[in-house]
PDB file of C-alpha atoms in Angstrom:
ATOM      1  CA  MET A   1      -2.987  40.152   5.036  1.00 41.00           C
ATOM      2  CA  ALA A   2      -0.444  38.434   2.787  1.00 43.00           C
ATOM      3  CA  VAL A   3      -0.198  34.657   2.857  1.00 47.00           C
ATOM      4  CA  GLN A   4       3.186  33.057   2.315  1.00 50.00           C
ATOM      5  CA  THR A   5       2.708  30.001   0.099  1.00 53.00           C
ATOM      6  CA  THR A   6       6.354  28.886  -0.036  1.00 55.00           C
ATOM      7  CA  PRO A   7       8.341  28.099   3.099  1.00 56.00           C
ATOM      8  CA  ALA A   8      11.458  29.921   4.161  1.00 58.00           C
ATOM      9  CA  ALA A   9      14.756  28.287   3.237  1.00 58.00           C
ATOM     10  CA  GLY A  10      15.345  25.140   5.282  1.00 62.00           C
ATOM     11  CA  ARG A  11      11.693  24.864   6.348  1.00 80.00           C
ATOM     12  CA  PHE A  12       9.215  22.160   5.420  1.00 85.00           C
ATOM     13  CA  THR A  13       5.583  22.656   4.501  1.00 89.00           C
ATOM     14  CA  PHE A  14       2.726  20.842   6.207  1.00 91.00           C
ATOM     15  CA  VAL A  15       2.110  18.927   2.968  1.00 91.00           C
ATOM     16  CA  GLN A  16       5.739  17.755   2.848  1.00 93.00           C
ATOM     17  CA  VAL A  17       5.602  16.582   6.452  1.00 95.00           C
ATOM     18  CA  ALA A  18       2.310  14.750   5.837  1.00 96.00           C
ATOM     19  CA  ILE A  19       3.635  12.992   2.722  1.00 96.00           C
ATOM     20  CA  ALA A  20       6.878  12.095   4.494  1.00 96.00           C
ATOM     21  CA  LEU A  21       4.917  10.597   7.400  1.00 97.00           C
ATOM     22  CA  GLN A  22       2.772   8.639   4.964  1.00 96.00           C
ATOM     23  CA  THR A  23       5.846   7.361   3.107  1.00 97.00           C
ATOM     24  CA  LEU A  24       7.504   6.289   6.361  1.00 97.00           C
ATOM     25  CA  ALA A  25       4.323   4.521   7.462  1.00 97.00           C
ATOM     26  CA  LEU A  26       4.189   2.650   4.151  1.00 96.00           C
ATOM     27  CA  PHE A  27       7.843   1.652   4.497  1.00 96.00           C
ATOM     28  CA  PHE A  28       7.117   0.383   8.015  1.00 96.00           C
ATOM     29  CA  GLN A  29       4.212  -1.618   6.610  1.00 95.00           C
ATOM     30  CA  ALA A  30       6.488  -3.217   4.028  1.00 93.00           C
ATOM     31  CA  ALA A  31       9.024  -4.123   6.707  1.00 93.00           C
ATOM     32  CA  THR A  32       6.440  -5.663   9.018  1.00 93.00           C
ATOM     33  CA  ALA A  33       4.812  -7.499   6.095  1.00 91.00           C
ATOM     34  CA  GLY A  34       8.131  -9.154   5.358  1.00 88.00           C
ATOM     35  CA  ALA A  35       8.569  -9.992   9.010  1.00 90.00           C
ATOM     36  CA  LEU A  36       5.112 -11.639   9.059  1.00 86.00           C
ATOM     37  CA  LEU A  37       6.779 -14.663   7.513  1.00 81.00           C
ATOM     38  CA  SER A  38       8.950 -15.269  10.548  1.00 85.00           C
ATOM     39  CA  SER A  39       7.334 -13.784  13.661  1.00 84.00           C
ATOM     40  CA  SER A  40       3.910 -13.707  15.284  1.00 81.00           C
ATOM     41  CA  LEU A  41       4.601 -10.280  16.816  1.00 85.00           C
ATOM     42  CA  SER A  42       4.840  -8.838  13.307  1.00 89.00           C
ATOM     43  CA  TYR A  43       1.095  -9.301  12.781  1.00 90.00           C
ATOM     44  CA  GLN A  44       0.395  -6.942  15.659  1.00 92.00           C
ATOM     45  CA  LEU A  45       2.941  -4.409  14.382  1.00 93.00           C
ATOM     46  CA  HIS A  46       1.489  -4.632  10.870  1.00 94.00           C
ATOM     47  CA  ASP A  47      -2.005  -4.083  12.251  1.00 93.00           C
ATOM     48  CA  ILE A  48      -0.944  -1.022  14.243  1.00 94.00           C
ATOM     49  CA  GLY A  49       1.034   0.260  11.269  1.00 95.00           C
ATOM     50  CA  SER A  50      -2.028  -0.011   9.043  1.00 95.00           C
ATOM     51  CA  ARG A  51      -3.910   2.339  11.351  1.00 96.00           C
ATOM     52  CA  VAL A  52      -1.012   4.788  11.372  1.00 96.00           C
ATOM     53  CA  MET A  53      -0.761   4.621   7.572  1.00 96.00           C
ATOM     54  CA  TYR A  54      -4.479   5.279   7.187  1.00 96.00           C
ATOM     55  CA  GLY A  55      -4.268   8.198   9.610  1.00 96.00           C
ATOM     56  CA  ALA A  56      -1.261   9.563   7.708  1.00 96.00           C
ATOM     57  CA  SER A  57      -3.283   9.368   4.486  1.00 96.00           C
ATOM     58  CA  MET A  58      -6.056  11.384   6.113  1.00 97.00           C
ATOM     59  CA  LEU A  59      -3.490  13.895   7.370  1.00 97.00           C
ATOM     60  CA  TYR A  60      -2.151  14.205   3.806  1.00 96.00           C
ATOM     61  CA  VAL A  61      -5.681  15.032   2.576  1.00 96.00           C
ATOM     62  CA  LEU A  62      -6.068  17.649   5.306  1.00 95.00           C
ATOM     63  CA  ALA A  63      -2.692  19.223   4.539  1.00 93.00           C
ATOM     64  CA  ALA A  64      -3.375  19.286   0.794  1.00 92.00           C
ATOM     65  CA  VAL A  65      -6.803  20.875   1.255  1.00 93.00           C
ATOM     66  CA  LEU A  66      -5.391  23.486   3.634  1.00 91.00           C
ATOM     67  CA  ALA A  67      -2.619  24.311   1.160  1.00 88.00           C
ATOM     68  CA  TRP A  68      -5.173  24.575  -1.632  1.00 88.00           C
ATOM     69  CA  LYS A  69      -8.140  26.468  -0.174  1.00 85.00           C
ATOM     70  CA  PRO A  70      -6.825  29.049   2.307  1.00 82.00           C
ATOM     71  CA  GLY A  71      -3.247  28.891   1.054  1.00 72.00           C
ATOM     72  CA  GLY A  72      -4.149  29.609  -2.552  1.00 78.00           C
ATOM     73  CA  GLY A  73      -2.200  26.667  -3.929  1.00 77.00           C
ATOM     74  CA  SER A  74      -3.059  24.244  -6.694  1.00 80.00           C
ATOM     75  CA  ALA A  75      -5.942  21.776  -6.364  1.00 88.00           C
ATOM     76  CA  ARG A  76      -3.832  18.975  -7.867  1.00 89.00           C
ATOM     77  CA  PRO A  77      -2.226  17.836  -4.539  1.00 87.00           C
ATOM     78  CA  ALA A  78      -5.681  17.682  -2.941  1.00 92.00           C
ATOM     79  CA  LEU A  79      -6.881  15.438  -5.755  1.00 94.00           C
ATOM     80  CA  TYR A  80      -3.793  13.241  -5.430  1.00 93.00           C
ATOM     81  CA  ALA A  81      -4.266  13.010  -1.665  1.00 95.00           C
ATOM     82  CA  THR A  82      -7.918  12.067  -2.069  1.00 96.00           C
ATOM     83  CA  GLY A  83      -7.016   9.404  -4.610  1.00 96.00           C
ATOM     84  CA  PHE A  84      -4.397   8.076  -2.242  1.00 96.00           C
ATOM     85  CA  LEU A  85      -6.948   7.874   0.560  1.00 96.00           C
ATOM     86  CA  VAL A  86      -9.161   5.799  -1.760  1.00 97.00           C
ATOM     87  CA  LEU A  87      -6.202   3.476  -2.435  1.00 97.00           C
ATOM     88  CA  ALA A  88      -5.515   3.255   1.311  1.00 96.00           C
ATOM     89  CA  SER A  89      -9.156   2.315   1.911  1.00 96.00           C
ATOM     90  CA  ALA A  90      -8.923  -0.419  -0.715  1.00 97.00           C
ATOM     91  CA  GLN A  91      -5.654  -1.604   0.814  1.00 95.00           C
ATOM     92  CA  VAL A  92      -7.212  -1.905   4.268  1.00 94.00           C
ATOM     93  CA  ALA A  93     -10.219  -3.753   2.857  1.00 96.00           C
ATOM     94  CA  LEU A  94      -7.969  -6.179   0.963  1.00 96.00           C
ATOM     95  CA  GLY A  95      -5.867  -6.762   4.067  1.00 93.00           C
ATOM     96  CA  VAL A  96      -8.889  -7.456   6.244  1.00 93.00           C
ATOM     97  CA  ALA A  97     -10.224  -9.834   3.569  1.00 95.00           C
ATOM     98  CA  HIS A  98      -6.848 -11.662   3.566  1.00 92.00           C
ATOM     99  CA  MET A  99      -6.302 -11.225  -0.174  1.00 94.00           C
ATOM    100  CA  PRO A 100      -2.497 -11.006  -0.424  1.00 92.00           C
ATOM    101  CA  ALA A 101      -2.566 -11.467  -4.209  1.00 95.00           C
ATOM    102  CA  PHE A 102      -4.001  -7.938  -4.449  1.00 97.00           C
ATOM    103  CA  HIS A 103      -2.914  -6.496  -1.083  1.00 95.00           C
ATOM    104  CA  VAL A 104       0.836  -6.870  -1.656  1.00 94.00           C
ATOM    105  CA  PRO A 105       1.044  -5.388  -5.193  1.00 96.00           C
ATOM    106  CA  LEU A 106      -1.208  -2.492  -4.177  1.00 97.00           C
ATOM    107  CA  GLY A 107       1.076  -1.815  -1.217  1.00 95.00           C
ATOM    108  CA  ILE A 108       4.074  -1.651  -3.552  1.00 96.00           C
ATOM    109  CA  VAL A 109       2.238   0.736  -5.871  1.00 96.00           C
ATOM    110  CA  MET A 110       1.185   2.905  -2.940  1.00 97.00           C
ATOM    111  CA  PHE A 111       4.744   3.150  -1.632  1.00 97.00           C
ATOM    112  CA  ALA A 112       6.060   4.085  -5.080  1.00 97.00           C
ATOM    113  CA  LEU A 113       3.348   6.722  -5.540  1.00 96.00           C
ATOM    114  CA  SER A 114       4.034   8.156  -2.112  1.00 96.00           C
ATOM    115  CA  VAL A 115       7.768   8.454  -2.818  1.00 96.00           C
ATOM    116  CA  LEU A 116       7.006  10.130  -6.165  1.00 95.00           C
ATOM    117  CA  ALA A 117       4.564  12.567  -4.528  1.00 93.00           C
ATOM    118  CA  LEU A 118       7.132  13.432  -1.856  1.00 93.00           C
ATOM    119  CA  ALA A 119       9.844  13.990  -4.452  1.00 94.00           C
ATOM    120  CA  ALA A 120       7.549  16.164  -6.575  1.00 91.00           C
ATOM    121  CA  THR A 121       6.560  18.283  -3.578  1.00 88.00           C
ATOM    122  CA  VAL A 122      10.163  18.803  -2.506  1.00 87.00           C
ATOM    123  CA  ARG A 123      11.210  19.580  -6.076  1.00 87.00           C
ATOM    124  CA  SER A 124       8.425  22.142  -6.593  1.00 79.00           C
ATOM    125  CA  THR A 125       9.196  23.836  -3.271  1.00 73.00           C
ATOM    126  CA  ARG A 126      12.881  24.117  -4.163  1.00 73.00           C
ATOM    127  CA  ALA A 127      12.010  25.509  -7.592  1.00 72.00           C
ATOM    128  CA  ALA A 128       9.667  28.081  -6.045  1.00 68.00           C
ATOM    129  CA  ALA A 129      12.295  29.085  -3.475  1.00 68.00           C
ATOM    130  CA  ALA A 130      14.927  29.493  -6.202  1.00 70.00           C
ATOM    131  CA  ALA A 131      12.662  31.747  -8.257  1.00 65.00           C
TER     132      ALA A 131
END
């Protein structure tokens, strides 16, 4: 049985959806972190968002492993996803420890890395579809 490793035109892969969800969760975290300065409700939203972000990071690992092992893709996205899950774990630990001096810059780095990973995945899918 043949396995299709690139999506049909106009379709998204599971990895792309997982990275997009992770990126959106990180953006939501940034928005609620900024709102923490002015509202008490923002703490609750930031707390809920942290759980969603961590779950999205785990989903990204699952999607990357499924694209790698049975899908026959590269192992590099699985390594990136695992590294990102380690960063997410550190981010949660720093947030729980109330260490904003490390928590905030790490959040910025994580958002930037997530956007770059999403862009790279979209770019590689478009290049594969064009070939």
